[in-house]
């Protein structure tokens, strides 16, 4: 396990906490791998009944590490991010998210795979994919319009307009908005409530409520093909450079 991902099991709930505050929890390849392993292991561990994703008090995650994107623009895409994305789709155990502060890129699109989302009042969801010359991933091009309608999904995913916690709740992306200090506790309570449900019935109900796995995986593949191409485009390279040279 990497030091930037803390995995703890307690009372049927596995908490996967992103912990790289100095870089706003930007997701490195090692973090993706650790989260993928923690999710896969959760499925194989009977005692784990629900997974809880959490970040820090000021930030959920700044999304993919842009330094890794710059490397990918030159050397090709490492499969670890994609493996995490597909492991979200494949996960059998229900997933809860506790979101404080900004949730960027995958930080927002992963919420579409979660079953219950608690957000703090200051939370901000944003997906600047197009501004980076990329397209949205994690099957969000399919799941977001279904969840919130095309108009809202387009503003979020294509125009990169952020959603406040309240707007995200209104859009059906977030279940409840609470004070930042309460986020972790209320999310844990929800996860414990889910963990206490009869497990066979829970697994069945959850899988029946979701789109067929193959449909989701197919969309992820399609997005990923375009994503790989776009990562190597001049527009994307320029956007990554601009981020790192913004204070120079
Ligand atoms: N990848 C790599 N490093 C990142 C990062 C990312 N996605 N997001 C933030 N960081 C780093 C910054 O470079 C900075 O590092 P430094 O202190 O060594 O210079 C540090 O984290 C703090 O970030 P900063 O931008 O100063 O914090 P902020 O509170 O002003 O803004 C964000 C926070 C998340 C809004 C802003 O950092 C941002 O927009 N990040 C990029 C998000 C993004 O485009 N992600 C990819 C989505 S597909």
PDB file of C-alpha atoms and ligand atoms in Angstrom:
ATOM      1  CA  UNK A   1       0.000   0.000   0.000  1.00  0.00           C
ATOM      2  CA  UNK A   2       1.188   3.524  -0.701  1.00  0.00           C
ATOM      3  CA  UNK A   3       1.402   6.102   2.046  1.00  0.00           C
ATOM      4  CA  UNK A   4      -0.969   8.293   0.047  1.00  0.00           C
ATOM      5  CA  UNK A   5      -3.845   5.825   0.353  1.00  0.00           C
ATOM      6  CA  UNK A   6      -4.931   4.654   3.790  1.00  0.00           C
ATOM      7  CA  UNK A   7      -7.139   1.584   3.924  1.00  0.00           C
ATOM      8  CA  UNK A   8      -8.891   0.704   7.176  1.00  0.00           C
ATOM      9  CA  UNK A   9     -11.581  -1.856   7.968  1.00  0.00           C
ATOM     10  CA  UNK A  10     -14.004  -1.335  10.807  1.00  0.00           C
ATOM     11  CA  UNK A  11     -17.368  -2.927  11.512  1.00  0.00           C
ATOM     12  CA  UNK A  12     -18.053  -4.090   7.956  1.00  0.00           C
ATOM     13  CA  UNK A  13     -16.909  -0.791   6.367  1.00  0.00           C
ATOM     14  CA  UNK A  14     -13.669  -0.486   4.413  1.00  0.00           C
ATOM     15  CA  UNK A  15     -12.517   3.128   4.254  1.00  0.00           C
ATOM     16  CA  UNK A  16     -10.241   4.074   1.370  1.00  0.00           C
ATOM     17  CA  UNK A  17      -8.846   7.502   2.175  1.00  0.00           C
ATOM     18  CA  UNK A  18      -6.842   9.607  -0.272  1.00  0.00           C
ATOM     19  CA  UNK A  19      -4.106  11.321   1.689  1.00  0.00           C
ATOM     20  CA  UNK A  20      -1.721  13.469  -0.356  1.00  0.00           C
ATOM     21  CA  UNK A  21      -2.709  16.903   0.940  1.00  0.00           C
ATOM     22  CA  UNK A  22       0.414  18.685  -0.307  1.00  0.00           C
ATOM     23  CA  UNK A  23      -0.770  17.965  -3.873  1.00  0.00           C
ATOM     24  CA  UNK A  24      -4.494  18.276  -3.188  1.00  0.00           C
ATOM     25  CA  UNK A  25      -4.813  14.482  -3.283  1.00  0.00           C
ATOM     26  CA  UNK A  26      -3.910  14.414  -6.990  1.00  0.00           C
ATOM     27  CA  UNK A  27      -3.977  10.748  -7.978  1.00  0.00           C
ATOM     28  CA  UNK A  28      -0.678   9.097  -8.853  1.00  0.00           C
ATOM     29  CA  UNK A  29      -0.295   5.704 -10.503  1.00  0.00           C
ATOM     30  CA  UNK A  30       0.623   4.185  -7.122  1.00  0.00           C
ATOM     31  CA  UNK A  31      -2.564   5.623  -5.615  1.00  0.00           C
ATOM     32  CA  UNK A  32      -4.690   4.160  -8.416  1.00  0.00           C
ATOM     33  CA  UNK A  33      -3.069   0.781  -7.887  1.00  0.00           C
ATOM     34  CA  UNK A  34      -3.624   0.895  -4.129  1.00  0.00           C
ATOM     35  CA  UNK A  35      -7.285   1.853  -4.570  1.00  0.00           C
ATOM     36  CA  UNK A  36      -7.849  -0.819  -7.211  1.00  0.00           C
ATOM     37  CA  UNK A  37      -6.352  -3.471  -4.932  1.00  0.00           C
ATOM     38  CA  UNK A  38      -8.393  -2.244  -1.967  1.00  0.00           C
ATOM     39  CA  UNK A  39     -11.607  -2.445  -4.003  1.00  0.00           C
ATOM     40  CA  UNK A  40     -10.839  -5.879  -5.446  1.00  0.00           C
ATOM     41  CA  UNK A  41      -9.900  -7.201  -2.020  1.00  0.00           C
ATOM     42  CA  UNK A  42     -13.121  -5.766  -0.576  1.00  0.00           C
ATOM     43  CA  UNK A  43     -15.086  -7.929  -2.997  1.00  0.00           C
ATOM     44  CA  UNK A  44     -13.207 -11.007  -1.847  1.00  0.00           C
ATOM     45  CA  UNK A  45     -13.522 -10.267   1.860  1.00  0.00           C
ATOM     46  CA  UNK A  46     -16.817 -11.361   3.386  1.00  0.00           C
ATOM     47  CA  UNK A  47     -16.348  -9.161   6.440  1.00  0.00           C
ATOM     48  CA  UNK A  48     -16.295  -6.040   4.235  1.00  0.00           C
ATOM     49  CA  UNK A  49     -19.885  -5.097   3.407  1.00  0.00           C
ATOM     50  CA  UNK A  50     -19.495  -1.526   2.178  1.00  0.00           C
ATOM     51  CA  UNK A  51     -16.656   0.686   0.892  1.00  0.00           C
ATOM     52  CA  UNK A  52     -16.264   4.328   1.884  1.00  0.00           C
ATOM     53  CA  UNK A  53     -14.140   6.709  -0.216  1.00  0.00           C
ATOM     54  CA  UNK A  54     -12.867   9.734   1.652  1.00  0.00           C
ATOM     55  CA  UNK A  55     -10.389  12.548   1.193  1.00  0.00           C
ATOM     56  CA  UNK A  56      -9.159  15.313   3.476  1.00  0.00           C
ATOM     57  CA  UNK A  57     -10.977  18.129   5.252  1.00  0.00           C
ATOM     58  CA  UNK A  58     -10.167  20.602   2.420  1.00  0.00           C
ATOM     59  CA  UNK A  59     -10.000  18.451  -0.671  1.00  0.00           C
ATOM     60  CA  UNK A  60     -11.499  15.209  -1.943  1.00  0.00           C
ATOM     61  CA  UNK A  61      -9.103  14.961  -4.881  1.00  0.00           C
ATOM     62  CA  UNK A  62      -7.662  17.207  -7.605  1.00  0.00           C
ATOM     63  CA  UNK A  63      -8.085  14.282 -10.023  1.00  0.00           C
ATOM     64  CA  UNK A  64      -5.374  12.697 -12.081  1.00  0.00           C
ATOM     65  CA  UNK A  65      -1.844  13.885 -11.339  1.00  0.00           C
ATOM     66  CA  UNK A  66      -1.072  16.267 -14.198  1.00  0.00           C
ATOM     67  CA  UNK A  67       2.629  15.400 -14.051  1.00  0.00           C
ATOM     68  CA  UNK A  68       1.636  11.821 -14.937  1.00  0.00           C
ATOM     69  CA  UNK A  69      -0.519  13.177 -17.767  1.00  0.00           C
ATOM     70  CA  UNK A  70       2.535  15.017 -19.119  1.00  0.00           C
ATOM     71  CA  UNK A  71       4.531  11.781 -19.027  1.00  0.00           C
ATOM     72  CA  UNK A  72       1.651   9.949 -20.719  1.00  0.00           C
ATOM     73  CA  UNK A  73       1.570  12.589 -23.456  1.00  0.00           C
ATOM     74  CA  UNK A  74       5.141  11.599 -24.272  1.00  0.00           C
ATOM     75  CA  UNK A  75       5.279   7.935 -23.442  1.00  0.00           C
ATOM     76  CA  UNK A  76       1.767   6.463 -23.682  1.00  0.00           C
ATOM     77  CA  UNK A  77      -0.882   5.876 -21.073  1.00  0.00           C
ATOM     78  CA  UNK A  78      -0.116   3.667 -18.088  1.00  0.00           C
ATOM     79  CA  UNK A  79      -3.019   1.226 -17.594  1.00  0.00           C
ATOM     80  CA  UNK A  80      -3.337   1.784 -13.841  1.00  0.00           C
ATOM     81  CA  UNK A  81      -5.816   4.678 -13.992  1.00  0.00           C
ATOM     82  CA  UNK A  82      -8.016   2.734 -16.404  1.00  0.00           C
ATOM     83  CA  UNK A  83      -7.855  -0.332 -14.165  1.00  0.00           C
ATOM     84  CA  UNK A  84      -9.099   1.728 -11.237  1.00  0.00           C
ATOM     85  CA  UNK A  85     -11.928   3.089 -13.364  1.00  0.00           C
ATOM     86  CA  UNK A  86     -13.017  -0.382 -14.461  1.00  0.00           C
ATOM     87  CA  UNK A  87     -12.697  -1.668 -10.892  1.00  0.00           C
ATOM     88  CA  UNK A  88     -15.255   0.962  -9.883  1.00  0.00           C
ATOM     89  CA  UNK A  89     -17.660  -0.498 -12.429  1.00  0.00           C
ATOM     90  CA  UNK A  90     -16.917  -4.063 -11.379  1.00  0.00           C
ATOM     91  CA  UNK A  91     -17.118  -3.462  -7.618  1.00  0.00           C
ATOM     92  CA  UNK A  92     -19.702  -5.724  -6.004  1.00  0.00           C
ATOM     93  CA  UNK A  93     -19.851  -4.027  -2.652  1.00  0.00           C
ATOM     94  CA  UNK A  94     -21.808  -0.774  -2.303  1.00  0.00           C
ATOM     95  CA  UNK A  95     -19.709   2.386  -2.293  1.00  0.00           C
ATOM     96  CA  UNK A  96     -20.228   5.561  -0.283  1.00  0.00           C
ATOM     97  CA  UNK A  97     -18.265   8.803  -0.720  1.00  0.00           C
ATOM     98  CA  UNK A  98     -17.468  11.530   1.799  1.00  0.00           C
ATOM     99  CA  UNK A  99     -16.654  14.697  -0.158  1.00  0.00           C
ATOM    100  CA  UNK A 100     -15.181  17.856   1.322  1.00  0.00           C
ATOM    101  CA  UNK A 101     -13.589  20.627  -0.741  1.00  0.00           C
ATOM    102  CA  UNK A 102     -12.847  20.175  -4.425  1.00  0.00           C
ATOM    103  CA  UNK A 103     -13.523  16.988  -6.335  1.00  0.00           C
ATOM    104  CA  UNK A 104     -11.907  17.382  -9.740  1.00  0.00           C
ATOM    105  CA  UNK A 105     -12.067  15.132 -12.796  1.00  0.00           C
ATOM    106  CA  UNK A 106     -12.222  11.535 -11.656  1.00  0.00           C
ATOM    107  CA  UNK A 107     -13.003  12.929  -8.188  1.00  0.00           C
ATOM    108  CA  UNK A 108     -16.386  13.876  -9.637  1.00  0.00           C
ATOM    109  CA  UNK A 109     -16.920  11.116 -12.190  1.00  0.00           C
ATOM    110  CA  UNK A 110     -16.210   8.363  -9.630  1.00  0.00           C
ATOM    111  CA  UNK A 111     -19.198   9.657  -7.655  1.00  0.00           C
ATOM    112  CA  UNK A 112     -21.432   8.412 -10.482  1.00  0.00           C
ATOM    113  CA  UNK A 113     -20.400   4.892  -9.439  1.00  0.00           C
ATOM    114  CA  UNK A 114     -21.031   5.451  -5.743  1.00  0.00           C
ATOM    115  CA  UNK A 115     -24.310   4.428  -4.163  1.00  0.00           C
ATOM    116  CA  UNK A 116     -24.504   7.177  -1.547  1.00  0.00           C
ATOM    117  CA  UNK A 117     -22.661  10.507  -1.505  1.00  0.00           C
ATOM    118  CA  UNK A 118     -22.296  12.914   1.411  1.00  0.00           C
ATOM    119  CA  UNK A 119     -20.895  16.371   0.615  1.00  0.00           C
ATOM    120  CA  UNK A 120     -19.766  19.234   2.822  1.00  0.00           C
ATOM    121  CA  UNK A 121     -21.276  22.680   2.276  1.00  0.00           C
ATOM    122  CA  UNK A 122     -18.103  24.013   0.640  1.00  0.00           C
ATOM    123  CA  UNK A 123     -17.657  21.060  -1.711  1.00  0.00           C
ATOM    124  CA  UNK A 124     -17.152  21.864  -5.381  1.00  0.00           C
ATOM    125  CA  UNK A 125     -17.442  19.291  -8.153  1.00  0.00           C
ATOM    126  CA  UNK A 126     -15.704  20.031 -11.420  1.00  0.00           C
ATOM    127  CA  UNK A 127     -14.515  18.254 -14.517  1.00  0.00           C
ATOM    128  CA  UNK A 128     -12.188  20.422 -16.630  1.00  0.00           C
ATOM    129  CA  UNK A 129     -11.590  17.606 -19.143  1.00  0.00           C
ATOM    130  CA  UNK A 130     -12.268  19.619 -22.285  1.00  0.00           C
ATOM    131  CA  UNK A 131     -10.210  22.556 -21.057  1.00  0.00           C
ATOM    132  CA  UNK A 132      -7.324  20.086 -20.862  1.00  0.00           C
ATOM    133  CA  UNK A 133      -8.045  18.913 -24.415  1.00  0.00           C
ATOM    134  CA  UNK A 134      -9.440  15.604 -23.091  1.00  0.00           C
ATOM    135  CA  UNK A 135     -12.849  13.965 -22.884  1.00  0.00           C
ATOM    136  CA  UNK A 136     -14.715  12.827 -19.752  1.00  0.00           C
ATOM    137  CA  UNK A 137     -14.017   9.263 -18.567  1.00  0.00           C
ATOM    138  CA  UNK A 138     -15.316   6.570 -16.213  1.00  0.00           C
ATOM    139  CA  UNK A 139     -18.428   6.133 -18.405  1.00  0.00           C
ATOM    140  CA  UNK A 140     -19.501   9.600 -17.279  1.00  0.00           C
ATOM    141  CA  UNK A 141     -20.495  10.482 -20.861  1.00  0.00           C
ATOM    142  CA  UNK A 142     -23.280   7.932 -20.399  1.00  0.00           C
ATOM    143  CA  UNK A 143     -23.975   7.992 -16.655  1.00  0.00           C
ATOM    144  CA  UNK A 144     -24.038  11.772 -16.117  1.00  0.00           C
ATOM    145  CA  UNK A 145     -26.691  12.611 -18.769  1.00  0.00           C
ATOM    146  CA  UNK A 146     -28.792   9.709 -17.424  1.00  0.00           C
ATOM    147  CA  UNK A 147     -28.457  10.983 -13.872  1.00  0.00           C
ATOM    148  CA  UNK A 148     -28.883  14.725 -14.341  1.00  0.00           C
ATOM    149  CA  UNK A 149     -30.180  15.220 -17.883  1.00  0.00           C
ATOM    150  CA  UNK A 150     -28.212  16.388 -20.918  1.00  0.00           C
ATOM    151  CA  UNK A 151     -28.335  20.114 -20.134  1.00  0.00           C
ATOM    152  CA  UNK A 152     -26.750  19.830 -16.708  1.00  0.00           C
ATOM    153  CA  UNK A 153     -24.353  17.089 -17.776  1.00  0.00           C
ATOM    154  CA  UNK A 154     -23.147  19.171 -20.715  1.00  0.00           C
ATOM    155  CA  UNK A 155     -22.487  22.226 -18.535  1.00  0.00           C
ATOM    156  CA  UNK A 156     -20.553  20.084 -16.066  1.00  0.00           C
ATOM    157  CA  UNK A 157     -18.703  17.663 -18.321  1.00  0.00           C
ATOM    158  CA  UNK A 158     -18.198  19.629 -21.527  1.00  0.00           C
ATOM    159  CA  UNK A 159     -18.191  23.279 -20.399  1.00  0.00           C
ATOM    160  CA  UNK A 160     -16.380  22.491 -17.159  1.00  0.00           C
ATOM    161  CA  UNK A 161     -18.816  24.546 -15.073  1.00  0.00           C
ATOM    162  CA  UNK A 162     -18.442  23.566 -11.409  1.00  0.00           C
ATOM    163  CA  UNK A 163     -21.314  22.339  -9.256  1.00  0.00           C
ATOM    164  CA  UNK A 164     -21.655  23.440  -5.662  1.00  0.00           C
ATOM    165  CA  UNK A 165     -22.666  20.816  -3.115  1.00  0.00           C
ATOM    166  CA  UNK A 166     -26.261  22.052  -3.188  1.00  0.00           C
ATOM    167  CA  UNK A 167     -26.346  22.063  -7.010  1.00  0.00           C
ATOM    168  CA  UNK A 168     -24.896  18.554  -7.044  1.00  0.00           C
ATOM    169  CA  UNK A 169     -27.636  17.439  -4.664  1.00  0.00           C
ATOM    170  CA  UNK A 170     -30.269  19.092  -6.835  1.00  0.00           C
ATOM    171  CA  UNK A 171     -28.754  17.273  -9.850  1.00  0.00           C
ATOM    172  CA  UNK A 172     -28.997  13.891  -8.115  1.00  0.00           C
ATOM    173  CA  UNK A 173     -25.261  13.381  -7.719  1.00  0.00           C
ATOM    174  CA  UNK A 174     -25.183  13.900  -3.973  1.00  0.00           C
ATOM    175  CA  UNK A 175     -27.572  12.513  -1.363  1.00  0.00           C
ATOM    176  CA  UNK A 176     -27.051  14.966   1.442  1.00  0.00           C
ATOM    177  CA  UNK A 177     -25.166  18.185   2.201  1.00  0.00           C
ATOM    178  CA  UNK A 178     -23.893  18.694   5.721  1.00  0.00           C
ATOM    179  CA  UNK A 179     -21.353  20.905   7.485  1.00  0.00           C
ATOM    180  CA  UNK A 180     -17.757  20.036   6.531  1.00  0.00           C
ATOM    181  CA  UNK A 181     -16.992  18.786  10.043  1.00  0.00           C
ATOM    182  CA  UNK A 182     -19.878  16.290   9.856  1.00  0.00           C
ATOM    183  CA  UNK A 183     -19.092  14.815   6.433  1.00  0.00           C
ATOM    184  CA  UNK A 184     -16.928  11.880   7.506  1.00  0.00           C
ATOM    185  CA  UNK A 185     -19.184  10.906  10.419  1.00  0.00           C
ATOM    186  CA  UNK A 186     -22.415  11.040   8.439  1.00  0.00           C
ATOM    187  CA  UNK A 187     -20.878   9.155   5.513  1.00  0.00           C
ATOM    188  CA  UNK A 188     -19.584   6.483   7.906  1.00  0.00           C
ATOM    189  CA  UNK A 189     -23.040   6.161   9.459  1.00  0.00           C
ATOM    190  CA  UNK A 190     -24.576   5.680   5.994  1.00  0.00           C
ATOM    191  CA  UNK A 191     -21.922   3.077   5.164  1.00  0.00           C
ATOM    192  CA  UNK A 192     -22.630   1.249   8.434  1.00  0.00           C
ATOM    193  CA  UNK A 193     -26.357   1.337   7.704  1.00  0.00           C
ATOM    194  CA  UNK A 194     -25.706  -0.192   4.273  1.00  0.00           C
ATOM    195  CA  UNK A 195     -23.263  -2.719   5.762  1.00  0.00           C
ATOM    196  CA  UNK A 196     -25.981  -3.914   8.155  1.00  0.00           C
ATOM    197  CA  UNK A 197     -28.427  -4.796   5.331  1.00  0.00           C
ATOM    198  CA  UNK A 198     -28.884  -8.491   4.439  1.00  0.00           C
ATOM    199  CA  UNK A 199     -25.941  -9.043   2.107  1.00  0.00           C
ATOM    200  CA  UNK A 200     -27.453 -11.311  -0.581  1.00  0.00           C
ATOM    201  CA  UNK A 201     -30.497  -9.124  -0.996  1.00  0.00           C
ATOM    202  CA  UNK A 202     -28.289  -6.017  -1.004  1.00  0.00           C
ATOM    203  CA  UNK A 203     -25.965  -7.352  -3.711  1.00  0.00           C
ATOM    204  CA  UNK A 204     -28.921  -8.395  -5.840  1.00  0.00           C
ATOM    205  CA  UNK A 205     -30.878  -5.171  -5.417  1.00  0.00           C
ATOM    206  CA  UNK A 206     -27.811  -3.072  -6.149  1.00  0.00           C
ATOM    207  CA  UNK A 207     -26.867  -4.986  -9.298  1.00  0.00           C
ATOM    208  CA  UNK A 208     -30.471  -4.862 -10.574  1.00  0.00           C
ATOM    209  CA  UNK A 209     -30.555  -1.088 -10.034  1.00  0.00           C
ATOM    210  CA  UNK A 210     -27.420  -0.532 -12.102  1.00  0.00           C
ATOM    211  CA  UNK A 211     -26.877  -0.641 -15.847  1.00  0.00           C
ATOM    212  CA  UNK A 212     -25.494  -3.967 -17.098  1.00  0.00           C
ATOM    213  CA  UNK A 213     -21.743  -4.158 -16.377  1.00  0.00           C
ATOM    214  CA  UNK A 214     -20.916  -4.814 -20.047  1.00  0.00           C
ATOM    215  CA  UNK A 215     -22.670  -1.606 -21.098  1.00  0.00           C
ATOM    216  CA  UNK A 216     -20.625   0.439 -18.637  1.00  0.00           C
ATOM    217  CA  UNK A 217     -17.339  -1.290 -19.513  1.00  0.00           C
ATOM    218  CA  UNK A 218     -17.978  -0.802 -23.218  1.00  0.00           C
ATOM    219  CA  UNK A 219     -18.446   2.949 -22.759  1.00  0.00           C
ATOM    220  CA  UNK A 220     -15.280   3.094 -20.637  1.00  0.00           C
ATOM    221  CA  UNK A 221     -13.356   1.382 -23.464  1.00  0.00           C
ATOM    222  CA  UNK A 222     -14.705   3.794 -26.059  1.00  0.00           C
ATOM    223  CA  UNK A 223     -13.853   6.824 -23.921  1.00  0.00           C
ATOM    224  CA  UNK A 224     -10.439   5.420 -23.147  1.00  0.00           C
ATOM    225  CA  UNK A 225      -9.563   4.981 -26.846  1.00  0.00           C
ATOM    226  CA  UNK A 226     -10.278   8.674 -27.526  1.00  0.00           C
ATOM    227  CA  UNK A 227      -8.630   9.697 -24.261  1.00  0.00           C
ATOM    228  CA  UNK A 228      -5.358   8.027 -25.185  1.00  0.00           C
ATOM    229  CA  UNK A 229      -5.278   9.838 -28.538  1.00  0.00           C
ATOM    230  CA  UNK A 230      -6.194  13.195 -27.040  1.00  0.00           C
ATOM    231  CA  UNK A 231      -3.569  12.936 -24.286  1.00  0.00           C
ATOM    232  CA  UNK A 232      -0.917  13.135 -26.970  1.00  0.00           C
ATOM    233  CA  UNK A 233      -2.470  16.120 -28.738  1.00  0.00           C
ATOM    234  CA  UNK A 234      -0.804  19.541 -28.848  1.00  0.00           C
ATOM    235  CA  UNK A 235      -3.803  21.072 -27.052  1.00  0.00           C
ATOM    236  CA  UNK A 236      -3.493  18.695 -24.113  1.00  0.00           C
ATOM    237  CA  UNK A 237       0.282  19.142 -23.835  1.00  0.00           C
ATOM    238  CA  UNK A 238      -0.135  22.925 -23.831  1.00  0.00           C
ATOM    239  CA  UNK A 239      -2.798  22.732 -21.103  1.00  0.00           C
ATOM    240  CA  UNK A 240      -0.609  20.554 -18.839  1.00  0.00           C
ATOM    241  CA  UNK A 241       2.365  22.900 -19.362  1.00  0.00           C
ATOM    242  CA  UNK A 242       0.173  25.904 -18.593  1.00  0.00           C
ATOM    243  CA  UNK A 243      -0.893  24.408 -15.244  1.00  0.00           C
ATOM    244  CA  UNK A 244       2.659  23.884 -14.039  1.00  0.00           C
ATOM    245  CA  UNK A 245       3.993  27.211 -15.344  1.00  0.00           C
ATOM    246  CA  UNK A 246       1.060  29.288 -14.033  1.00  0.00           C
ATOM    247  CA  UNK A 247       3.049  30.815 -11.158  1.00  0.00           C
ATOM    248  CA  UNK A 248       6.241  31.447 -13.085  1.00  0.00           C
TER     249      UNK A 248
HETATM  250  N1  LIG B   1      -1.753  17.122 -10.506  1.00  0.00           N
HETATM  251  C1  LIG B   1      -0.544  17.428  -9.977  1.00  0.00           C
HETATM  252  N2  LIG B   1      -0.374  18.372  -9.038  1.00  0.00           N
HETATM  253  C2  LIG B   1      -1.463  19.029  -8.622  1.00  0.00           C
HETATM  254  C3  LIG B   1      -2.737  18.774  -9.139  1.00  0.00           C
HETATM  255  C4  LIG B   1      -2.869  17.774 -10.120  1.00  0.00           C
HETATM  256  N3  LIG B   1      -4.049  17.421 -10.644  1.00  0.00           N
HETATM  257  N4  LIG B   1      -3.639  19.586  -8.519  1.00  0.00           N
HETATM  258  C5  LIG B   1      -2.924  20.331  -7.653  1.00  0.00           C
HETATM  259  N5  LIG B   1      -1.640  19.992  -7.722  1.00  0.00           N
HETATM  260  C6  LIG B   1      -0.520  20.566  -6.919  1.00  0.00           C
HETATM  261  C7  LIG B   1      -0.138  21.948  -7.402  1.00  0.00           C
HETATM  262  O1  LIG B   1       0.774  21.873  -8.471  1.00  0.00           O
HETATM  263  C8  LIG B   1       0.480  22.516  -6.144  1.00  0.00           C
HETATM  264  O2  LIG B   1       1.772  21.964  -6.003  1.00  0.00           O
HETATM  265  P1  LIG B   1       3.007  22.921  -5.533  1.00  0.00           P
HETATM  266  O3  LIG B   1       2.591  23.400  -4.175  1.00  0.00           O
HETATM  267  O4  LIG B   1       4.172  21.978  -5.520  1.00  0.00           O
HETATM  268  O5  LIG B   1       3.092  24.011  -6.554  1.00  0.00           O
HETATM  269  C9  LIG B   1      -0.365  21.907  -5.026  1.00  0.00           C
HETATM  270  O6  LIG B   1      -0.978  20.736  -5.575  1.00  0.00           O
HETATM  271  C10 LIG B   1      -1.455  22.825  -4.528  1.00  0.00           C
HETATM  272  O7  LIG B   1      -2.274  23.181  -5.625  1.00  0.00           O
HETATM  273  P2  LIG B   1      -2.838  24.675  -5.852  1.00  0.00           P
HETATM  274  O8  LIG B   1      -3.257  24.797  -7.272  1.00  0.00           O
HETATM  275  O9  LIG B   1      -1.846  25.676  -5.329  1.00  0.00           O
HETATM  276  O10 LIG B   1      -4.118  24.658  -4.870  1.00  0.00           O
HETATM  277  P3  LIG B   1      -5.438  25.526  -5.028  1.00  0.00           P
HETATM  278  O11 LIG B   1      -6.199  25.322  -3.769  1.00  0.00           O
HETATM  279  O12 LIG B   1      -5.136  26.924  -5.463  1.00  0.00           O
HETATM  280  O13 LIG B   1      -6.267  24.830  -6.236  1.00  0.00           O
HETATM  281  C11 LIG B   1      -7.163  22.978  -7.492  1.00  0.00           C
HETATM  282  C12 LIG B   1      -6.694  23.497  -6.124  1.00  0.00           C
HETATM  283  C13 LIG B   1      -7.448  21.499  -7.352  1.00  0.00           C
HETATM  284  C14 LIG B   1      -8.447  23.727  -7.903  1.00  0.00           C
HETATM  285  C15 LIG B   1      -6.075  23.258  -8.553  1.00  0.00           C
HETATM  286  O14 LIG B   1      -4.842  22.787  -8.037  1.00  0.00           O
HETATM  287  C16 LIG B   1      -6.303  22.599  -9.867  1.00  0.00           C
HETATM  288  O15 LIG B   1      -7.091  23.077 -10.660  1.00  0.00           O
HETATM  289  N6  LIG B   1      -5.610  21.455 -10.120  1.00  0.00           N
HETATM  290  C17 LIG B   1      -5.658  20.773 -11.379  1.00  0.00           C
HETATM  291  C18 LIG B   1      -6.895  19.918 -11.455  1.00  0.00           C
HETATM  292  C19 LIG B   1      -6.961  19.140 -12.752  1.00  0.00           C
HETATM  293  O16 LIG B   1      -6.949  19.712 -13.824  1.00  0.00           O
HETATM  294  N7  LIG B   1      -6.997  17.808 -12.646  1.00  0.00           N
HETATM  295  C20 LIG B   1      -7.062  16.911 -13.728  1.00  0.00           C
HETATM  296  C21 LIG B   1      -8.491  16.576 -13.976  1.00  0.00           C
HETATM  297  S1  LIG B   1      -8.693  15.463 -15.327  1.00  0.00           S
END
